[in-house]
Tab-separated table of C-alpha atoms (C1' of nucleotides) in Angstrom:
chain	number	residue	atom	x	y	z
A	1	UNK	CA	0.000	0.000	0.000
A	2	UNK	CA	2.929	2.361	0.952
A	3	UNK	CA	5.117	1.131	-1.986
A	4	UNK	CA	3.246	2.428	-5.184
A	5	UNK	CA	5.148	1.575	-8.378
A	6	UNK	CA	4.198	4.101	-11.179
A	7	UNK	CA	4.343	1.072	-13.659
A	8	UNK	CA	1.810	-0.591	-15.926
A	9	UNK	CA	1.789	-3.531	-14.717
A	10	UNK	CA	1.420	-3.487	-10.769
A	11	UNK	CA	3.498	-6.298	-9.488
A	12	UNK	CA	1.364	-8.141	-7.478
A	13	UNK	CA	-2.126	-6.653	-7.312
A	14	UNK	CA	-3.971	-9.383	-6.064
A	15	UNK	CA	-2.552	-9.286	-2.440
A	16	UNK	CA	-2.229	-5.721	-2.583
A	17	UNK	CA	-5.873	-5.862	-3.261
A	18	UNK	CA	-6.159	-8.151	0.250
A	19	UNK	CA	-3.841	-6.200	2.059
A	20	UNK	CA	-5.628	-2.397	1.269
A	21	UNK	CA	-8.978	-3.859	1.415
A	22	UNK	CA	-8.442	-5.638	5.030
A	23	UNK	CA	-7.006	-2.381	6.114
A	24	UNK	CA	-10.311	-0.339	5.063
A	25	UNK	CA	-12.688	-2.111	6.529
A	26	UNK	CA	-10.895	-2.442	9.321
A	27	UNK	CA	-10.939	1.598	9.691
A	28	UNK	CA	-14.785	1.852	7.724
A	29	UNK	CA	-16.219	-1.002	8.194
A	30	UNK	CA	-16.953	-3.275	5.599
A	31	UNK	CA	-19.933	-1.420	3.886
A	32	UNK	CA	-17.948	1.600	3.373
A	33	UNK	CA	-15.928	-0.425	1.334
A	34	UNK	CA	-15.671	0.028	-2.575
A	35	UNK	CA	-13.994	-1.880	-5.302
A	36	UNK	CA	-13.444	1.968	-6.953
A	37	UNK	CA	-12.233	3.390	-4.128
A	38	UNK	CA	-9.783	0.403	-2.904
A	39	UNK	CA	-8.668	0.820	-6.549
A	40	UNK	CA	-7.707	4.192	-6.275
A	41	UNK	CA	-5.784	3.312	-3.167
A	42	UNK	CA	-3.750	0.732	-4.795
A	43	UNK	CA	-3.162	3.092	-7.751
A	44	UNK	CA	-4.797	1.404	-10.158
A	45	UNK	CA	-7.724	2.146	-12.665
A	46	UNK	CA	-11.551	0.980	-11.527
A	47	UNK	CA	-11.800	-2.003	-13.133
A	48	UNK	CA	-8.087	-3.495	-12.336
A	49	UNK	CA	-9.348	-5.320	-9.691
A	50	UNK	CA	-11.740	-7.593	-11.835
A	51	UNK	CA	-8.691	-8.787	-13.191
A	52	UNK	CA	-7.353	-10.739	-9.702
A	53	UNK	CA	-11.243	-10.862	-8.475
A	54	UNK	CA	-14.585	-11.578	-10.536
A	55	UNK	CA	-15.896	-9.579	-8.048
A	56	UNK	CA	-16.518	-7.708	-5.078
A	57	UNK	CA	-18.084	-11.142	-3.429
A	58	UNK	CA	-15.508	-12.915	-4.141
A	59	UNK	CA	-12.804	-10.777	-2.674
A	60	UNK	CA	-14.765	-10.465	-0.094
A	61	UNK	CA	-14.916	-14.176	0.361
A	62	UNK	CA	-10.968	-14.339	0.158
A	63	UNK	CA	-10.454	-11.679	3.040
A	64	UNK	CA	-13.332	-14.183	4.972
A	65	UNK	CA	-11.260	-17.215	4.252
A	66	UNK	CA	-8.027	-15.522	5.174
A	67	UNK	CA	-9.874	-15.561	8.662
A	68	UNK	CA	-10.884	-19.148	8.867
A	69	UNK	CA	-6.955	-19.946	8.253
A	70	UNK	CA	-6.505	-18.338	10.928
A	71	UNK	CA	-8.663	-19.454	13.701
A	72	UNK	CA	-7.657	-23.005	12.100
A	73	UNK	CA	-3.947	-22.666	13.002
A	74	UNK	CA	-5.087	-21.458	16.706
A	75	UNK	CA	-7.372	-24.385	17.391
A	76	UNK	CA	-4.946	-26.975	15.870
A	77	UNK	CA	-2.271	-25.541	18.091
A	78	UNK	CA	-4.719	-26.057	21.179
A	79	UNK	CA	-5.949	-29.426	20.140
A	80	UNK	CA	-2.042	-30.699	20.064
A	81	UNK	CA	-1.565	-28.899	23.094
A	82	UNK	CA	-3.378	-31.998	24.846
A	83	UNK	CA	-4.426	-29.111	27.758
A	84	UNK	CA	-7.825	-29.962	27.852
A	85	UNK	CA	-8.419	-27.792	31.452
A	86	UNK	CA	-11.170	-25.761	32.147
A	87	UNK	CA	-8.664	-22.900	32.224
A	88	UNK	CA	-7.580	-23.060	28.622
A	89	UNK	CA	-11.203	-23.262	27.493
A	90	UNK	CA	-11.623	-20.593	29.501
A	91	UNK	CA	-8.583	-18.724	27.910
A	92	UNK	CA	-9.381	-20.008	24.615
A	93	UNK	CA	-12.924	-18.184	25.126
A	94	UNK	CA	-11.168	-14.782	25.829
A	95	UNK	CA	-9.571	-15.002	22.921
A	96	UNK	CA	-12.059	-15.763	20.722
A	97	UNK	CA	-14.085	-12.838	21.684
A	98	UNK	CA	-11.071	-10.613	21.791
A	99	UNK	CA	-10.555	-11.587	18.158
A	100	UNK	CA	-14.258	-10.863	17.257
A	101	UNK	CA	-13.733	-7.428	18.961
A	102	UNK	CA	-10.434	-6.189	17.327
A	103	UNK	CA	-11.225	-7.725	13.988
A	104	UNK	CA	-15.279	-7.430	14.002
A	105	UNK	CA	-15.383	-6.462	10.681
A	106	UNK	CA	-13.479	-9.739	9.446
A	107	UNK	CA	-15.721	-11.795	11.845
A	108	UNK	CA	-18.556	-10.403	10.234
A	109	UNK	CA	-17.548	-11.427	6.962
A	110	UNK	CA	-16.540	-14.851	8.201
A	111	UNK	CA	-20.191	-15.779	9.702
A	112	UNK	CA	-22.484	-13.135	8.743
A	113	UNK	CA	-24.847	-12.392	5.871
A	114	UNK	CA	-22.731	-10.352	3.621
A	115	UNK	CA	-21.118	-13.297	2.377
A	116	UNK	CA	-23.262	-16.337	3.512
A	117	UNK	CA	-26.772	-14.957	2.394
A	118	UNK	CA	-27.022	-11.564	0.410
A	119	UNK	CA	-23.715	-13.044	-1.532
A	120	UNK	CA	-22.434	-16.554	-2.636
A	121	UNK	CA	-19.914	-18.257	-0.443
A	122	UNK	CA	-16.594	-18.966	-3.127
A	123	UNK	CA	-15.944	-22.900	-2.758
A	124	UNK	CA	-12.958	-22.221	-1.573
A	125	UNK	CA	-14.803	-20.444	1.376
A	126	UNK	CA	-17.181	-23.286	1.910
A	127	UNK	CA	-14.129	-25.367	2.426
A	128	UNK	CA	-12.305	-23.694	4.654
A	129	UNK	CA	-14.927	-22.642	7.278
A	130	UNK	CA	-16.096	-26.423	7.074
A	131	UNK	CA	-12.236	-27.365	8.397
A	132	UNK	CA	-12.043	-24.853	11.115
A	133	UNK	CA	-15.248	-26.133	12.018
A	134	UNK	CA	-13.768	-29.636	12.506
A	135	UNK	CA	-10.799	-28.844	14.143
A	136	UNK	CA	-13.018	-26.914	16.730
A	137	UNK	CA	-15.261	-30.234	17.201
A	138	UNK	CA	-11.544	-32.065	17.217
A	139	UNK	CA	-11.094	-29.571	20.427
A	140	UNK	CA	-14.574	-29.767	21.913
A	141	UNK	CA	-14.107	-33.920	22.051
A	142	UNK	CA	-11.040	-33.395	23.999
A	143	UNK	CA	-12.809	-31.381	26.049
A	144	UNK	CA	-15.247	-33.842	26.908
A	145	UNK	CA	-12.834	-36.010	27.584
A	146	UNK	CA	-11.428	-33.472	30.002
A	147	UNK	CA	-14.607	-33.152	31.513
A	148	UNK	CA	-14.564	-29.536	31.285
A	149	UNK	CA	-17.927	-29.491	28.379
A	150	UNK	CA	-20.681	-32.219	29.152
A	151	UNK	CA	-20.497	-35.645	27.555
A	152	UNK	CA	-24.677	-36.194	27.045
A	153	UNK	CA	-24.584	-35.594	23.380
A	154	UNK	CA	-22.282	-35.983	20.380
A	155	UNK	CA	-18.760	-33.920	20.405
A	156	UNK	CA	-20.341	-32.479	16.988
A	157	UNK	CA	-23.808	-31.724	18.542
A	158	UNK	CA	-22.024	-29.779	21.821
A	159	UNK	CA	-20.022	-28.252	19.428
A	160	UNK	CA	-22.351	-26.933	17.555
A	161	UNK	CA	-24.424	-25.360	20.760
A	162	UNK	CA	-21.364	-24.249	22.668
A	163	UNK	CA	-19.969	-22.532	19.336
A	164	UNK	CA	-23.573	-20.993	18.446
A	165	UNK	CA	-23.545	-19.462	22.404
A	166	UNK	CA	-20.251	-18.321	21.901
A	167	UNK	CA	-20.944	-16.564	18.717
A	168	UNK	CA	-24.443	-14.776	19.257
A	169	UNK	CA	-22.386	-13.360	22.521
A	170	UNK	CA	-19.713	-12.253	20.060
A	171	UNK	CA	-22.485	-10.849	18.014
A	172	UNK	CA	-24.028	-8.468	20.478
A	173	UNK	CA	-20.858	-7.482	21.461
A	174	UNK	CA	-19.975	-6.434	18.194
A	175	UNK	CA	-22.921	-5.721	16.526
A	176	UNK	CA	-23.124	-1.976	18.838
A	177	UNK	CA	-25.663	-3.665	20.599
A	178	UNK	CA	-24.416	-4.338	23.957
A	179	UNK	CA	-21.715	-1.292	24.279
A	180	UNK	CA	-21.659	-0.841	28.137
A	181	UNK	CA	-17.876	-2.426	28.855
A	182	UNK	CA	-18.573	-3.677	32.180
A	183	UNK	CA	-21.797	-5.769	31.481
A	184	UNK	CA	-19.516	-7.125	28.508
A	185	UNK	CA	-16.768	-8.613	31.104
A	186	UNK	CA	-19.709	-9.847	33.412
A	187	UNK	CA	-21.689	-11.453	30.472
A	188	UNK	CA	-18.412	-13.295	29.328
A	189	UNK	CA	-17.842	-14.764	32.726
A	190	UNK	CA	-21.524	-15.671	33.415
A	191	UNK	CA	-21.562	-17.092	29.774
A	192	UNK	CA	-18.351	-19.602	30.489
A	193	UNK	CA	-19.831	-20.557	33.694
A	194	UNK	CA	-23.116	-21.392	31.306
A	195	UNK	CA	-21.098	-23.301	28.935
A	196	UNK	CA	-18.744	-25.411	31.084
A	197	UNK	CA	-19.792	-28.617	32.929
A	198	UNK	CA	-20.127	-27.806	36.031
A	199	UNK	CA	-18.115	-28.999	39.349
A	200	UNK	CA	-21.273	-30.917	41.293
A	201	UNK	CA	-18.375	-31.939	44.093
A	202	UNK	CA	-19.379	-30.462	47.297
A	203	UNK	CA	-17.059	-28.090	49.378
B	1	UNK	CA	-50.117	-2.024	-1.879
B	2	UNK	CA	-52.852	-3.238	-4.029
B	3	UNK	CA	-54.945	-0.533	-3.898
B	4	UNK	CA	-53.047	2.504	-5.703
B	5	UNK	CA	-55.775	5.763	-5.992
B	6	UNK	CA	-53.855	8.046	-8.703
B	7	UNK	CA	-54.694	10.973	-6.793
B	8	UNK	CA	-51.701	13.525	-6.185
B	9	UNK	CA	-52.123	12.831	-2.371
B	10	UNK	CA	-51.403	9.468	-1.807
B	11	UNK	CA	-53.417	9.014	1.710
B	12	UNK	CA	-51.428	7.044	3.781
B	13	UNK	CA	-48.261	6.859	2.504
B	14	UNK	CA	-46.619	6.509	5.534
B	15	UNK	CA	-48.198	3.014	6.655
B	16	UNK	CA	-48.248	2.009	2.965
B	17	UNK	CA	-44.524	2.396	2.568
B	18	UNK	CA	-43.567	0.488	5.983
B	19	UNK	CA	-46.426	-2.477	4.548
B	20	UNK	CA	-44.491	-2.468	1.223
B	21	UNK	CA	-40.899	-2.207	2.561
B	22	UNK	CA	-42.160	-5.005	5.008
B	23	UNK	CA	-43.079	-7.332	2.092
B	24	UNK	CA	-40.183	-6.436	0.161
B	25	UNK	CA	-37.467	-7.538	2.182
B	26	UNK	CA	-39.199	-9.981	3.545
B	27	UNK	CA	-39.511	-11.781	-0.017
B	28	UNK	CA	-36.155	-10.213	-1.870
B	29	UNK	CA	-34.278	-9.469	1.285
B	30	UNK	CA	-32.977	-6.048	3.148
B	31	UNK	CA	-30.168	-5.928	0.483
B	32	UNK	CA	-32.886	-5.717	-2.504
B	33	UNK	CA	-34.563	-2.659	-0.781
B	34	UNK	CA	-34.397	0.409	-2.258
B	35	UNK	CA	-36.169	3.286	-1.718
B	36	UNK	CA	-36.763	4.334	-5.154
B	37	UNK	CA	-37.956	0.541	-6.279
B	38	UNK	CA	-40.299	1.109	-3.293
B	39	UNK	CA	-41.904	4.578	-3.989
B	40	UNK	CA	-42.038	3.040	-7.592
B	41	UNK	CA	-44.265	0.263	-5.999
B	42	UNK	CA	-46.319	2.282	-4.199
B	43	UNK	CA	-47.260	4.446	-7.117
B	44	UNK	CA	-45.400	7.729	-5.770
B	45	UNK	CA	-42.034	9.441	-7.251
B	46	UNK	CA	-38.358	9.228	-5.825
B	47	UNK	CA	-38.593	11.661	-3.381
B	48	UNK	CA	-42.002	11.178	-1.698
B	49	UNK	CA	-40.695	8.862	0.880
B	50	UNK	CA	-38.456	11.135	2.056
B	51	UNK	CA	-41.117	13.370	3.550
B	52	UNK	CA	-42.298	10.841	5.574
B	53	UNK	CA	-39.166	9.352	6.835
B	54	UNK	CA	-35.876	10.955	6.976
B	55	UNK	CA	-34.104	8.830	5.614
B	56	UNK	CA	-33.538	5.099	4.268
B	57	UNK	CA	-32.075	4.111	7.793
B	58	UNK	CA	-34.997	5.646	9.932
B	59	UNK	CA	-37.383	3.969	7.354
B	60	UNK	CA	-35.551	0.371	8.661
B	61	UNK	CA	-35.398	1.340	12.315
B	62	UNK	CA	-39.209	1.969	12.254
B	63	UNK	CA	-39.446	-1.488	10.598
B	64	UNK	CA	-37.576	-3.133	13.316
B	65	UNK	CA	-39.414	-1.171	15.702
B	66	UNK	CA	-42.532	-3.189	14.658
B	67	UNK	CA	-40.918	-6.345	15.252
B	68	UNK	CA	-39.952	-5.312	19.063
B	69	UNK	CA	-43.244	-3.862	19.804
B	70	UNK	CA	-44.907	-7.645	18.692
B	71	UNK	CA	-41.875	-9.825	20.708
B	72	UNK	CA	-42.643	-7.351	23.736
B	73	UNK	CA	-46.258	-8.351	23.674
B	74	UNK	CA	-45.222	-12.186	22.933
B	75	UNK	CA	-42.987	-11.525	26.307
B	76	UNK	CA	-45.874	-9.717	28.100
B	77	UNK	CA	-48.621	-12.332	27.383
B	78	UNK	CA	-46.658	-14.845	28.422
B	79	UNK	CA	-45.435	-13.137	32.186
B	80	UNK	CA	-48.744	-12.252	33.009
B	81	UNK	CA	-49.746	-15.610	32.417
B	82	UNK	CA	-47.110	-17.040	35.250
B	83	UNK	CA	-46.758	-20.615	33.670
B	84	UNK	CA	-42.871	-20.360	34.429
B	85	UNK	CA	-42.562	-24.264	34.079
B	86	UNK	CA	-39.983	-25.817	31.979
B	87	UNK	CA	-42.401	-26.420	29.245
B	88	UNK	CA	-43.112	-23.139	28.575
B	89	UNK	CA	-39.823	-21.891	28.317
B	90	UNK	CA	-39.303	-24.700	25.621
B	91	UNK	CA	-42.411	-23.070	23.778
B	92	UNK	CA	-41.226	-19.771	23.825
B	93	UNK	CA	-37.594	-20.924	22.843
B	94	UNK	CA	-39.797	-22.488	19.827
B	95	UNK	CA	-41.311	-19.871	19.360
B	96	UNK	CA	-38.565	-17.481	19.243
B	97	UNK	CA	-36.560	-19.549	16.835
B	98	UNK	CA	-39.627	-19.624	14.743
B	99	UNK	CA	-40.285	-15.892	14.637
B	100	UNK	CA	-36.389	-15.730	13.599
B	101	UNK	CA	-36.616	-18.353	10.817
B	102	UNK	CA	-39.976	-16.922	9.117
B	103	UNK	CA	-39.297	-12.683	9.857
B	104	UNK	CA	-35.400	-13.556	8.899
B	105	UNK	CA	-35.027	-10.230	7.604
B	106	UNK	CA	-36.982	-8.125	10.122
B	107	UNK	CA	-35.012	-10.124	12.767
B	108	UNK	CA	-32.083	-9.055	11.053
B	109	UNK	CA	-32.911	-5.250	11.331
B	110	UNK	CA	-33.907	-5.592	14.663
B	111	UNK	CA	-30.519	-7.122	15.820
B	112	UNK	CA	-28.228	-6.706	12.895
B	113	UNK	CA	-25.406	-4.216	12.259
B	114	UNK	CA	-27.417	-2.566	9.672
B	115	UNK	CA	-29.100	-0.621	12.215
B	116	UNK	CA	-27.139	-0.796	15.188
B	117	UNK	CA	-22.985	-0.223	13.740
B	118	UNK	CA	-23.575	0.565	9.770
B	119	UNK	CA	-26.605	2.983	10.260
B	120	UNK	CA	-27.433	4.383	13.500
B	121	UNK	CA	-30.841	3.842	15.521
B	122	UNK	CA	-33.693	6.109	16.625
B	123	UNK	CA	-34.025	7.042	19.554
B	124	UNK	CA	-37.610	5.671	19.478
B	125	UNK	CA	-36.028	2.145	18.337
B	126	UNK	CA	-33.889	2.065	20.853
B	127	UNK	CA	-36.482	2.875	23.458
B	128	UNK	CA	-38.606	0.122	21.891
B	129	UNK	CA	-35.500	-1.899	21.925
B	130	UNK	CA	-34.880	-1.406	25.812
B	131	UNK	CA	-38.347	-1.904	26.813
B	132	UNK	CA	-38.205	-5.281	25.139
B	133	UNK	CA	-35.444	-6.236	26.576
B	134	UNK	CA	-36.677	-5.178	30.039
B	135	UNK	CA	-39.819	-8.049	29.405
B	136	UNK	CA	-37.799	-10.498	28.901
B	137	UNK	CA	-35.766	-10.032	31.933
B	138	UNK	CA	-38.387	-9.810	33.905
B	139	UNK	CA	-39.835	-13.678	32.320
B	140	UNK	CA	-36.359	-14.528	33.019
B	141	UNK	CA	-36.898	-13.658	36.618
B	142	UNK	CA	-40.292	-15.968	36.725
B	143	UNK	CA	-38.250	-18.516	34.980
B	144	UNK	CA	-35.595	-18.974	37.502
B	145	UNK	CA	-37.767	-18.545	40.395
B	146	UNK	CA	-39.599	-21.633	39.178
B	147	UNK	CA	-36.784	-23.082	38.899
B	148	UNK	CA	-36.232	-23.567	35.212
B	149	UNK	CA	-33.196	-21.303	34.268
B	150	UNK	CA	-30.320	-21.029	36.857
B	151	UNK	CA	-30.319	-18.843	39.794
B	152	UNK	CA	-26.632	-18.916	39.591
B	153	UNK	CA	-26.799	-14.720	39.160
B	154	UNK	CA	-29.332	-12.180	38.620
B	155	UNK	CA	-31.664	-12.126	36.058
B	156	UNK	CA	-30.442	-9.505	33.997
B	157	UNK	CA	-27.249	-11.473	33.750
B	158	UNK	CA	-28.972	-15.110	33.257
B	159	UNK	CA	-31.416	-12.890	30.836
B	160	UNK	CA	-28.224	-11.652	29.127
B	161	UNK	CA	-26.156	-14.693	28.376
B	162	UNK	CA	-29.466	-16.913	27.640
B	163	UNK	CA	-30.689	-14.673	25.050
B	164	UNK	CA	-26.932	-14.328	23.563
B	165	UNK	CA	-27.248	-18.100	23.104
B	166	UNK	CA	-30.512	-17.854	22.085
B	167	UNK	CA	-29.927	-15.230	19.140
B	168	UNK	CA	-26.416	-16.639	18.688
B	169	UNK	CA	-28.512	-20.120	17.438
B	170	UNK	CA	-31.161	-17.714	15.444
B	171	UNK	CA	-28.165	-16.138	13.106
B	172	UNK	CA	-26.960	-19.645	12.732
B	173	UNK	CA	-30.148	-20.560	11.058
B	174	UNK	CA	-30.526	-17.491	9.281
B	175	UNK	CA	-27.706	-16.251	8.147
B	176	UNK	CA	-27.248	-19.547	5.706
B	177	UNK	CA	-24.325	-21.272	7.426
B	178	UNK	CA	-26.666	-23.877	8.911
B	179	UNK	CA	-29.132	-24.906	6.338
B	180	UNK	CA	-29.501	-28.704	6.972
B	181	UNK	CA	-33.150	-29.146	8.809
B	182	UNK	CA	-32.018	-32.287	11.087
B	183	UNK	CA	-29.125	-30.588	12.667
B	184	UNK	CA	-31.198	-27.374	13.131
B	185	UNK	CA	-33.721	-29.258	15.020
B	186	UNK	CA	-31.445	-31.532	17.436
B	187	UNK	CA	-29.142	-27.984	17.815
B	188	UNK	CA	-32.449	-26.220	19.297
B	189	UNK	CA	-32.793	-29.510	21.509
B	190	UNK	CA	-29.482	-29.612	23.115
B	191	UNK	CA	-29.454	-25.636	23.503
B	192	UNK	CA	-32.507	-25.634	25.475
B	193	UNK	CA	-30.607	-28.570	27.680
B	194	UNK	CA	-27.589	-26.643	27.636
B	195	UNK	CA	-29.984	-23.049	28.820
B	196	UNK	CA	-32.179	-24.898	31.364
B	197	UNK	CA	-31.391	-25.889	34.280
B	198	UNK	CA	-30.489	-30.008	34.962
B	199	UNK	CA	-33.152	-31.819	37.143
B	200	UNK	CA	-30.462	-33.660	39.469
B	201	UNK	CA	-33.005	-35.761	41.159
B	202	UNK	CA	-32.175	-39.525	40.986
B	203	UNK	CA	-33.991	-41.592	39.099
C	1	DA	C1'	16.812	-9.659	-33.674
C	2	DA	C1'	11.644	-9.290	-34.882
C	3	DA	C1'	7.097	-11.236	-34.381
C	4	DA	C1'	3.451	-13.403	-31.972
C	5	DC	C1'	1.218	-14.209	-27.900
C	6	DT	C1'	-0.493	-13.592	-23.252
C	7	DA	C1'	-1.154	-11.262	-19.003
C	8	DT	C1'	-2.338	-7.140	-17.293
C	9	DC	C1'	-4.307	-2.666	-17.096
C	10	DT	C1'	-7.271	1.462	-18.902
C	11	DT	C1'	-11.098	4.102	-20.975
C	12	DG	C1'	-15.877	4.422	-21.897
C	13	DA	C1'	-20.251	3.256	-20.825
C	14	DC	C1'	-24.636	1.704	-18.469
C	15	DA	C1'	-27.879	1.071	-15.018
C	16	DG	C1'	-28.520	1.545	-10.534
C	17	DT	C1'	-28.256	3.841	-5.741
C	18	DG	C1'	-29.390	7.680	-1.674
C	19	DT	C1'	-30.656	12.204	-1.111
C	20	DC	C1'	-30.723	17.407	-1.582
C	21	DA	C1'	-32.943	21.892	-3.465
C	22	DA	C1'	-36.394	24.104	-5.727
C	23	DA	C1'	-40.707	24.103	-7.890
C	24	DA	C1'	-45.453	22.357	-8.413
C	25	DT	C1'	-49.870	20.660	-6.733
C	26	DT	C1'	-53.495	19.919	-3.608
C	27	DG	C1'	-56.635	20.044	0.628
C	28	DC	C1'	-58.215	22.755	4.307
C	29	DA	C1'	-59.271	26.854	7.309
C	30	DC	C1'	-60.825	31.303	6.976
D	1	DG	C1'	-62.547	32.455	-3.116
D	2	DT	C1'	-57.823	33.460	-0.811
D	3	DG	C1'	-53.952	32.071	1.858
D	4	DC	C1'	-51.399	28.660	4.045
D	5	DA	C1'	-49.427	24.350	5.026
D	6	DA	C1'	-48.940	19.727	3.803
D	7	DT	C1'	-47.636	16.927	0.298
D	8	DT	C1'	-45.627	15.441	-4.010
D	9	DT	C1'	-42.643	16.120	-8.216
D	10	DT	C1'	-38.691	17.265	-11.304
D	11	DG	C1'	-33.892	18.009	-11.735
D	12	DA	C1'	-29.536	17.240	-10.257
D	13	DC	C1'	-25.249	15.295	-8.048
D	14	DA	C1'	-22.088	12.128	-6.525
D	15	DC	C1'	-21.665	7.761	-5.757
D	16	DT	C1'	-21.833	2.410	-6.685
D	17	DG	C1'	-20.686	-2.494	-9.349
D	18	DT	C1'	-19.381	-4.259	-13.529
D	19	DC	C1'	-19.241	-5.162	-18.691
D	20	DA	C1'	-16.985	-4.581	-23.438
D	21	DA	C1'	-13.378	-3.031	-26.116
D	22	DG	C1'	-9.000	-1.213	-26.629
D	23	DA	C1'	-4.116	-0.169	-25.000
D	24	DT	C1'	0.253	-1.528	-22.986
D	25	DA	C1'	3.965	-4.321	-21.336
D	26	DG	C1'	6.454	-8.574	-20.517
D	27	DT	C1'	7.328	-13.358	-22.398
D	28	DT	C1'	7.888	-16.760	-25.679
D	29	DT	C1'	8.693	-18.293	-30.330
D	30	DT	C1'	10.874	-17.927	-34.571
DNA sequence: AAAACTATCTTGACAGTGTCAAAATTGCAC
DNA sequence: GTGCAATTTTGACACTGTCAAGATAGTTTT
């Protein structure tokens, strides 16, 4: 984005493209986001960009995917990890909302409409939330197994209702619906305490 | 919508524009709405609407509006009635998901970042939004004092992280990422096991 | 070396969007 | 009927995504 080559040919567009594009809706949110203006940013004529991209879907679906690779690499790190505690889950929670916080816009691309309803998920999309979804069930069976999330369904079916908690909290949270800082802290805490199994042991 | 005088006063264009907005999105989506397509529909010229609302985002919040205004009463009815048993929070649950699946769009501008982050609410939505809000706390509070949802905290918290679940599960279904009907049914079962609280008595 | 080819980028154009300012039309109170 | 206020229209502007056709540069072939 800094480096702009006065040349006809741009040198590599396409992850310039990414890079400016990620930055702006990071700063403008995602629906303040056009392919003309990003292409003026890059320095680069309007319809460059339908040269890397057929369009604005599917780079959106690229900066979406770049996100799933992401959270991938983090839960295949914890599932190797073999620290199944109620501590890392806890930790691991933190930082899942953190990331929905500091990179909302991404996360919105990654689960919400934009992409999933108004648009057309790229295959390529499809595929990769479909394997961070797995290695998340990979992590919630270990879990189990750790006794920190209850065993009385399927690792896929807890997964599924722990995740869909997780992200509707990560929703109003970043949605501008819940603003209020200190109910946000409280809700997280209350929400673990919700998810995890709880310890029935008496004192 | 159907009836269309050709006078140069339309009548009602107010209520006609929120009936055909309504049906619009609700059949081609928030995404397809625009509000020249609408005055178009409703027989009037670009402009028109914009004496009546002040703009394309107070035209949504007032939509949205409607749909708090009917969950409120939902929320009401069922208070007043003070049948806090286990069963009727599984109706209601039901119920909500229901609303979700079949007002998908309207449930979207009620809780979506169209509204709340991209545009910016009315006061009068977010009054309507609050007083919802406040209903459903207060069934929460009937709910845990008859022992269905956990007493673990106060209501407003319980009533926070509940409904987070609750809506988290709602985008699931609507925002296309879970589309398969079996899961979606067998995810609203475990989620109201996961919400309610267990029944430890021994067989 | 020149020529042919391919990848990349640009210009021009079209249909659509939200919304403002000024002018036109109408219904109602007097 | 006259005046006023509510309502609607026409014109305009600055945007948007994206297609078709042409221009340019780098690469390969001869």
């Amino acid at each position: 984005m800094t480096t702009l080559k006065k040349h006809y040919h741009h040198g590599d567009l396409t992850t310039s493209l990414l890079e400016s594009a990620s930055l702006i809706i990071k700063e403008q949110g995602v629906e303040n986001l056009s392919m003309r203006k990003l292409a003026d940013i890059v320095g680069v004529s309007r319809t460059a960009p339908y040269h890397h991209f057929k369009d604005k879907n599917t780079l959106l679906c690229s900066l979406a995917e770049q996100g799933f690779k992401e959270q991938e690499k983090d839960l295949k790190r914890l599932t190797h990890q073999k620290n199944a505690s109620r501590e890392s889950f806890e930790r691991y929670v933190l930082m899942y909302l953190e990331y929905a916080r500091s990179h909302s816009e991404i996360y919105d691309l990654m689960f919400g409409r934009t992409i999933w309803k108004a648009g057309t998920p790229t295959d390529s999309l499809k595929e990769a939330s479909k394997q961070t979804f797995k290695a998340w069930v990979n992590w919630v069976e270990q879990l189990q197994q750790g006794g920190v999330l209850p065993n009385s369904n399927t690792p896929l079916r807890i997964g599924q209702t722990t995740w869909a908690s997780l992200h509707g909290l990560a929703r109003l949270l970043i949605d501008g619906i819940y603003l209020d800082q200190t109910d946000q802290s409280e809700m997280t805490d209350q929400m673990i305490k919700n998810l995890c199994l709880n310890d029935l042991a008496s004192p």
